Short mmCIF file of C-alpha atoms in Angstrom, two decimals:
data_model
loop_
_atom_site.label_atom_id
_atom_site.label_comp_id
_atom_site.label_asym_id
_atom_site.label_seq_id
_atom_site.Cartn_x
_atom_site.Cartn_y
_atom_site.Cartn_z
CA MET A 1 -100.91 -1.68 -86.51
CA SER A 2 -103.73 -0.21 -88.71
CA ARG A 3 -106.20 -2.08 -86.44
CA LEU A 4 -104.97 0.03 -83.64
CA ALA A 5 -105.04 3.15 -85.36
CA ASP A 6 -108.78 3.03 -86.09
CA GLU A 7 -109.55 1.64 -82.86
CA MET A 8 -108.03 4.79 -81.17
CA GLU A 9 -109.80 6.91 -83.53
CA GLU A 10 -113.30 5.35 -83.17
CA ALA A 11 -112.61 6.02 -79.16
CA GLN A 12 -111.98 9.64 -79.49
CA LEU A 13 -114.64 10.05 -81.57
CA ALA A 14 -116.86 8.64 -79.54
CA SER A 15 -115.73 10.30 -76.93
CA ALA A 16 -116.11 13.94 -78.70
CA ALA A 17 -119.68 12.72 -79.54
CA GLU A 18 -120.68 12.62 -75.63
CA LEU A 19 -118.50 15.68 -74.48
CA GLY A 20 -120.92 17.47 -76.89
CA GLU A 21 -123.92 16.01 -75.79
CA GLU A 22 -122.39 16.79 -72.01
CA ALA A 23 -121.66 20.47 -73.22
CA HIS A 24 -124.85 20.82 -74.90
CA ARG A 25 -126.81 19.29 -71.17
CA ILE A 26 -124.84 22.11 -69.36
CA LEU A 27 -125.21 24.74 -71.27
CA ALA A 28 -128.61 24.72 -71.45
CA GLY A 29 -128.69 24.15 -67.18
CA ARG A 30 -128.16 27.49 -67.27
CA ALA A 31 -127.08 27.52 -63.82
CA TRP A 32 -122.76 26.87 -64.20
CA THR A 33 -119.89 27.95 -62.77
CA PRO A 34 -117.20 29.82 -63.75
CA GLY A 35 -114.87 27.47 -63.14
CA GLU A 36 -117.20 24.42 -64.63
CA ILE A 37 -117.31 26.51 -67.93
CA HIS A 38 -113.48 26.70 -67.64
CA LEU A 39 -113.30 23.07 -67.35
CA LEU A 40 -115.77 22.25 -70.16
CA ALA A 41 -114.13 24.92 -72.20
CA LEU A 42 -110.90 22.79 -72.00
CA GLU A 43 -112.17 19.62 -72.61
CA LEU A 44 -113.70 21.03 -75.31
CA ALA A 45 -110.49 22.13 -76.46
CA ALA A 46 -108.41 18.90 -76.31
CA SER A 47 -111.71 16.91 -77.84
CA LEU A 48 -111.17 19.08 -80.62
CA ALA A 49 -107.81 18.11 -80.91
CA ASP A 50 -108.42 15.24 -80.91
CA VAL A 51 -110.79 15.07 -83.56
CA ARG A 52 -108.83 17.30 -86.39
CA ARG A 53 -105.51 14.82 -85.97
CA VAL A 54 -108.48 12.29 -86.76
CA ALA A 55 -109.51 14.02 -89.92
CA GLU A 56 -105.63 14.96 -90.74
CA SER A 57 -105.26 11.13 -90.83
CA ARG A 58 -107.93 10.16 -92.97
CA GLY A 59 -107.35 13.19 -95.40
CA ALA A 60 -103.87 12.28 -95.56
CA ARG A 61 -104.66 8.34 -96.33
CA LEU A 62 -107.66 8.90 -99.06
CA PRO A 63 -106.21 8.42 -103.17
CA VAL A 64 -104.74 11.78 -104.78
CA PRO A 65 -107.09 12.52 -107.43
CA ASP A 66 -106.02 11.90 -110.78
CA ASP A 67 -107.15 14.99 -112.65
CA ASP A 68 -105.61 18.41 -112.31
CA GLY A 69 -106.76 19.26 -108.85
CA SER A 70 -109.58 21.50 -110.88
CA ASP A 71 -113.39 20.81 -108.49
CA GLY A 72 -114.85 23.68 -110.96
CA ASP A 73 -114.26 26.07 -108.46
CA ASP A 74 -112.07 29.12 -108.90
CA ALA A 75 -111.99 30.48 -105.57
CA PRO A 76 -108.60 30.34 -104.34
CA ASP A 77 -107.81 28.40 -101.44
CA ASP A 78 -107.01 29.55 -98.43
CA GLU A 79 -104.98 27.14 -97.00
CA GLY A 80 -102.54 27.58 -99.55
CA GLY A 81 -101.23 23.95 -100.45
CA ASP A 82 -101.75 20.55 -102.13
CA ARG A 83 -103.06 19.20 -99.00
CA PRO A 84 -105.54 16.22 -100.16
CA ARG A 85 -109.51 17.35 -99.74
CA LEU A 86 -112.12 15.22 -98.03
CA PRO A 87 -115.29 14.79 -99.96
CA ALA A 88 -118.47 15.91 -98.71
CA GLU A 89 -119.29 11.84 -98.36
CA ALA A 90 -117.02 11.64 -95.58
CA PHE A 91 -118.73 14.08 -93.41
CA GLY A 92 -121.90 11.78 -93.61
#
């Protein structure tokens, strides 16, 4: 089951990367119709939802640190929860 989830995540992220490249090409051409922009926006919104779901899923699988949760940042957490946070290395 885990392998299937990993394969699905990989496909969603690859699709998002392709869609991002397509969006850049379309927008750079500056010769699009309102309908094309609308479709692009719908596809980008769906892709963003998929990528967010992948990030949340991966974040939920991260172990919770044993420390007190303090990362040295005294700023309040805008999310207001005890949700796991991804380390910077996860984005590289």
